[in-house]
Coordinates of C-alpha atoms in Angstrom, one line a residue:
M21 CA -3.9 12.7 23.7
N22 CA -3.1 9.2 24.8
H23 CA -4.3 6.9 22.0
L24 CA -2.3 3.8 21.3
V25 CA -0.8 3.8 17.8
S26 CA 0.1 0.5 16.1
I27 CA 3.0 0.7 13.7
I28 CA 3.0 -2.3 11.3
I29 CA 6.3 -3.2 9.6
P30 CA 6.9 -6.2 7.2
N31 CA 10.5 -7.2 7.1
F32 CA 12.6 -9.4 4.8
N33 CA 16.4 -9.5 5.0
R34 CA 16.8 -5.9 6.2
A35 CA 19.3 -6.6 8.9
T36 CA 21.6 -3.8 7.6
L37 CA 18.8 -1.2 7.4
I38 CA 16.0 -1.9 9.9
K39 CA 18.1 -0.7 12.9
E40 CA 17.9 2.8 11.5
T41 CA 14.2 2.4 11.1
L42 CA 13.6 1.2 14.6
D43 CA 15.9 3.9 16.0
S44 CA 13.7 6.5 14.3
I45 CA 10.6 5.0 15.9
A46 CA 12.2 4.8 19.4
S47 CA 13.0 8.5 19.1
Q48 CA 9.4 9.6 18.5
T49 CA 8.0 12.6 20.4
Y50 CA 4.8 10.7 20.9
P51 CA 5.4 7.7 23.3
N52 CA 2.2 5.6 23.3
W53 CA 2.9 3.2 20.4
E54 CA 3.5 -0.4 19.7
C55 CA 5.7 -1.5 16.8
I56 CA 4.6 -4.8 15.2
I57 CA 7.3 -6.3 13.0
V58 CA 6.3 -9.3 10.9
D59 CA 9.3 -11.1 9.5
D60 CA 8.8 -12.8 6.1
G61 CA 11.3 -15.6 6.5
S62 CA 14.6 -13.6 6.6
T63 CA 17.8 -15.5 6.1
D64 CA 20.1 -12.8 7.3
D65 CA 20.5 -11.4 10.9
S66 CA 17.1 -9.6 10.9
I67 CA 15.6 -11.7 13.7
K68 CA 18.7 -11.1 15.9
V69 CA 18.6 -7.3 15.3
I70 CA 14.9 -7.0 16.0
N71 CA 15.0 -9.1 19.1
Q72 CA 17.7 -6.8 20.5
Y73 CA 15.1 -4.0 20.3
A74 CA 12.3 -6.1 21.7
E75 CA 14.4 -7.1 24.7
R76 CA 15.2 -3.4 25.5
D77 CA 11.7 -2.0 24.8
S78 CA 8.5 -4.0 25.1
R79 CA 6.8 -1.7 22.6
F80 CA 8.7 -3.5 19.8
K81 CA 7.0 -6.9 19.1
L82 CA 8.3 -9.5 16.6
F83 CA 6.1 -12.0 14.8
I84 CA 7.2 -14.6 12.3
R85 CA 5.1 -15.3 9.3
P86 CA 3.9 -18.9 9.6
K87 CA 5.4 -21.2 6.9
D88 CA 2.0 -22.2 5.6
Y89 CA 0.9 -18.5 5.2
P90 CA 1.5 -16.8 1.9
K91 CA 4.8 -14.9 1.5
G92 CA 5.1 -11.2 0.8
A93 CA 5.0 -7.8 2.4
N94 CA 1.2 -7.5 2.1
A95 CA 0.6 -10.9 3.7
C96 CA 2.8 -9.7 6.6
R97 CA 0.8 -6.5 6.8
N98 CA -2.4 -8.5 7.1
I99 CA -0.8 -10.5 10.0
G100 CA 0.2 -7.2 11.6
L101 CA -3.4 -5.9 11.4
Q102 CA -4.7 -9.0 13.1
K103 CA -2.1 -8.5 16.0
A104 CA -2.6 -4.7 16.3
K105 CA -4.2 -3.4 19.5
G106 CA -4.0 0.3 18.8
D107 CA -6.7 2.8 18.2
Y108 CA -4.9 3.9 15.0
I109 CA -2.8 2.1 12.5
I110 CA 0.4 3.3 10.7
F111 CA 2.0 1.1 8.0
F112 CA 5.7 1.5 7.6
D113 CA 8.6 0.0 5.7
S114 CA 11.7 -1.6 7.2
D115 CA 14.1 0.6 5.2
D116 CA 12.5 4.0 5.7
L117 CA 12.8 6.5 8.5
M118 CA 10.2 8.4 10.7
M119 CA 11.0 12.0 11.4
E120 CA 10.8 12.5 15.2
H121 CA 7.3 14.2 15.0
H122 CA 5.8 11.5 12.7
L123 CA 3.4 10.0 15.1
E124 CA 2.5 13.1 17.0
A125 CA 1.7 15.1 13.8
K126 CA -0.4 12.3 12.3
L127 CA -2.4 11.6 15.4
Q128 CA -3.1 15.3 16.2
F129 CA -4.3 15.9 12.6
M130 CA -6.7 12.9 12.8
L131 CA -8.1 14.0 16.2
D132 CA -8.5 17.7 15.1
G133 CA -10.5 16.7 12.0
N134 CA -12.2 13.6 13.5
L135 CA -11.0 11.7 10.4
D136 CA -11.1 8.1 9.5
Y137 CA -7.7 8.2 7.7
A138 CA -5.2 10.8 6.5
V139 CA -2.3 11.2 4.2
F140 CA 1.0 13.0 5.0
K141 CA 4.0 13.6 2.8
S142 CA 7.3 11.7 2.4
K143 CA 10.5 12.8 0.8
N144 CA 13.3 10.8 -0.6
F145 CA 16.8 10.4 1.0
G146 CA 19.9 8.3 0.2
Q147 CA 20.0 9.4 -3.4
P148 CA 23.4 8.8 -5.2
N149 CA 24.2 12.5 -4.5
N150 CA 23.0 12.2 -0.9
V151 CA 20.4 15.0 -1.4
E152 CA 17.0 14.8 0.2
E153 CA 14.5 15.1 -2.6
E154 CA 10.9 16.5 -2.3
I155 CA 8.2 14.2 -3.8
D156 CA 5.5 15.9 -5.8
Y157 CA 2.1 16.0 -3.9
S158 CA 0.9 19.1 -5.8
Y159 CA -2.2 17.2 -7.1
Y160 CA -3.8 17.6 -3.7
E161 CA -3.9 21.3 -4.4
K162 CA -5.7 20.7 -7.7
Y163 CA -8.1 17.8 -6.8
D164 CA -10.4 17.0 -3.9
F165 CA -9.4 14.0 -1.8
N166 CA -12.2 11.6 -2.8
A167 CA -12.7 8.2 -4.3
D168 CA -13.2 9.3 -7.9
N169 CA -9.9 11.3 -8.0
Y170 CA -8.0 8.4 -6.5
L171 CA -9.5 5.8 -8.8
L172 CA -8.9 8.1 -11.8
N173 CA -5.2 8.3 -10.9
K174 CA -5.4 12.0 -10.2
L175 CA -4.1 11.4 -6.6
R176 CA -1.6 8.9 -5.1
F177 CA 0.1 8.2 -1.9
F178 CA 2.6 5.8 -0.4
T179 CA 1.7 3.2 2.3
N180 CA 3.9 5.1 4.8
D181 CA 1.9 8.2 4.2
L182 CA -1.2 6.8 5.8
I183 CA -2.7 6.8 9.3
V184 CA -6.0 5.0 9.6
K185 CA -8.5 4.4 12.4
S186 CA -8.0 0.8 13.6
E187 CA -11.8 0.2 13.3
L188 CA -11.7 1.0 9.6
A189 CA -8.3 -0.5 8.8
K190 CA -9.3 -3.9 10.2
K191 CA -12.3 -4.0 7.8
C192 CA -9.9 -3.7 4.9
E193 CA -7.0 -5.9 3.7
F194 CA -3.9 -5.9 1.7
F195 CA -3.8 -8.1 -1.3
F196 CA -1.1 -10.7 -2.1
K197 CA -2.6 -13.2 -4.6
Y198 CA -1.2 -13.7 -8.1
H199 CA 2.3 -12.6 -7.0
A200 CA 1.1 -9.1 -6.8
D201 CA 2.0 -7.2 -3.6
I202 CA 0.1 -4.1 -4.6
E203 CA -1.0 -1.7 -1.9
N204 CA -3.7 0.0 -4.0
V205 CA -6.2 -2.6 -2.9
L206 CA -6.2 -1.3 0.6
M207 CA -6.3 2.3 -0.6
T208 CA -9.2 1.6 -2.9
Q209 CA -11.2 0.1 0.1
L210 CA -10.4 3.2 2.2
V211 CA -11.6 5.8 -0.4
L212 CA -14.7 3.8 -1.2
R213 CA -15.7 3.1 2.4
S214 CA -15.1 6.6 3.8
Q215 CA -14.8 10.2 2.7
K216 CA -13.8 11.4 6.2
N217 CA -10.2 11.9 5.1
G218 CA -7.6 14.6 4.9
F219 CA -4.2 15.5 3.5
K220 CA -1.6 17.4 5.4
N221 CA 1.1 19.2 3.5
E222 CA 3.9 18.2 5.9
N223 CA 6.8 15.8 5.5
V224 CA 7.0 13.2 8.2
T225 CA 8.7 10.3 6.5
L226 CA 12.1 9.8 4.8
K227 CA 11.7 7.3 2.0
R228 CA 15.0 5.5 1.2
Y229 CA 16.4 5.3 -2.3
H230 CA 18.3 2.1 -3.0
E231 CA 18.9 -0.3 -5.9
A232 CA 16.5 -3.0 -4.6
N233 CA 13.5 -0.7 -4.5
L234 CA 10.5 -2.6 -5.8
T235 CA 9.1 0.3 -7.8
Q236 CA 12.4 0.8 -9.6
S237 CA 12.7 -2.9 -10.4
I238 CA 9.2 -3.0 -11.8
E239 CA 9.7 0.0 -14.1
A240 CA 13.0 -1.5 -15.3
D241 CA 11.4 -4.7 -16.5
K242 CA 8.7 -4.5 -19.3
K243 CA 7.1 -7.8 -18.5
K244 CA 7.1 -7.1 -14.8
F245 CA 5.7 -3.7 -15.4
Q246 CA 2.8 -5.1 -17.5
R247 CA 2.0 -7.7 -14.9
H248 CA 2.1 -5.0 -12.1
T249 CA -0.2 -2.7 -14.1
F250 CA -2.7 -5.5 -15.0
Y251 CA -3.0 -6.6 -11.3
Y252 CA -3.1 -3.0 -10.2
Y253 CA -6.5 -2.7 -11.8
Y254 CA -7.6 -6.4 -11.7
N255 CA -7.3 -6.8 -7.9
I256 CA -9.6 -3.9 -7.1
L257 CA -12.5 -5.0 -9.4
D258 CA -14.5 -6.7 -6.6
Y259 CA -14.3 -3.6 -4.4
V260 CA -15.2 -1.2 -7.3
Y261 CA -18.3 -3.4 -7.9
H262 CA -19.3 -4.0 -4.3
Y263 CA -18.9 -0.4 -3.1
K264 CA -20.5 1.0 -6.3
A265 CA -17.7 3.2 -7.6
S266 CA -18.9 6.0 -9.9
S267 CA -19.6 5.1 -13.5
E268 CA -16.7 7.4 -14.6
A269 CA -14.2 5.6 -12.3
T270 CA -15.5 2.2 -13.2
E271 CA -15.2 2.9 -17.0
F272 CA -11.7 4.2 -16.5
I273 CA -10.6 1.1 -14.6
L274 CA -12.1 -1.3 -17.1
D275 CA -10.6 0.6 -20.0
Q276 CA -7.2 0.6 -18.4
L277 CA -7.5 -3.1 -17.7
L278 CA -8.5 -4.0 -21.3
H279 CA -5.7 -1.7 -22.7
T280 CA -3.1 -3.5 -20.5
Y281 CA -4.5 -7.0 -21.3
R282 CA -4.2 -6.4 -25.0
K283 CA -0.4 -5.8 -24.6
I284 CA 0.3 -8.9 -22.5
E285 CA 1.9 -11.7 -24.4
F286 CA 2.6 -14.0 -21.5
K287 CA 0.4 -16.3 -19.4
L288 CA -1.2 -14.6 -16.4
D289 CA -1.7 -16.3 -13.0
V290 CA -5.4 -15.7 -13.0
S291 CA -7.6 -18.0 -15.2
F292 CA -9.2 -16.4 -18.3
F293 CA -12.7 -17.5 -17.1
E294 CA -12.3 -16.0 -13.7
F295 CA -11.1 -12.8 -15.4
L296 CA -14.1 -12.8 -17.7
S297 CA -16.6 -13.5 -15.0
K298 CA -15.4 -10.5 -13.0
I299 CA -15.8 -8.3 -16.1
F300 CA -19.1 -9.7 -17.1
K301 CA -20.9 -8.6 -13.9
F302 CA -20.2 -5.0 -14.8
K303 CA -22.5 -5.3 -17.8
K304 CA -20.2 -3.5 -20.1
P305 CA -20.6 -5.4 -23.5
S306 CA -17.8 -3.4 -25.3
I307 CA -15.2 -4.4 -22.6
T308 CA -16.3 -8.0 -22.5
L309 CA -16.2 -8.2 -26.3
G310 CA -12.8 -6.6 -26.4
I311 CA -11.4 -9.3 -24.0
L312 CA -13.0 -12.1 -25.9
I313 CA -11.7 -10.9 -29.3
H314 CA -8.2 -10.5 -27.9
R315 CA -8.4 -14.0 -26.4
L316 CA -9.5 -15.5 -29.8
K317 CA -6.6 -13.8 -31.6
K318 CA -4.0 -15.3 -29.2

């Protein structure tokens, strides 16, 4: 087992945390990896810290997001994908930790099952009471790991949970338009492109709890949460249409999108006519009519 694994990490102002993350990668039991860190314009000492690791170990590679390239974690992940030379891709965050067997366990599982991508478990750490907390993945015991169950929100996983064959990962992309750094666009492409997947009931990642966590801040702000939910569904429409998702999954996504749209009382970044044109091609008159009626009432 000597496949090169590319670890892709976006970073923004994590100077105080990324050292622990990079230490956890340097301590991996599997040695054949490259760690591509794409900095998103940090104003703290991140670059200095990362360069210290790159100088000691050539497997750490720092890239700076070009100033004319869109900002955001997902934009940085796309840059990392372009730079990656590995046979397999693992996405990771600059504030989380890899357990020492993270790479070895993921790669072995992929090879044993001849899989295109796989999901492992994470657990929380750094809670206020400093207790490691198990995250619920019990839905993998109830539902098959397939496109329908993912699109119907019966399954979920974090970016850090993934390992993907590079050949497949490079055909996909993260999405960063409309101020929406939402990873489900990549996940949607994976589940619609390939069913050669697997889930391993094993913790390999420690996911950090802290006040700046994006998910927490989204849930705490009603407007931000509505925006996040709208784009969660809106940004996957082209893939749902192109890869011919099932009628059940398609109906569910369109219904959720209309439901969220009706609640929004602020201006969206996407134009109304662009939104309508995406919906119109699904040939769902009731959904199209619902959007038009809501627009006329505003």
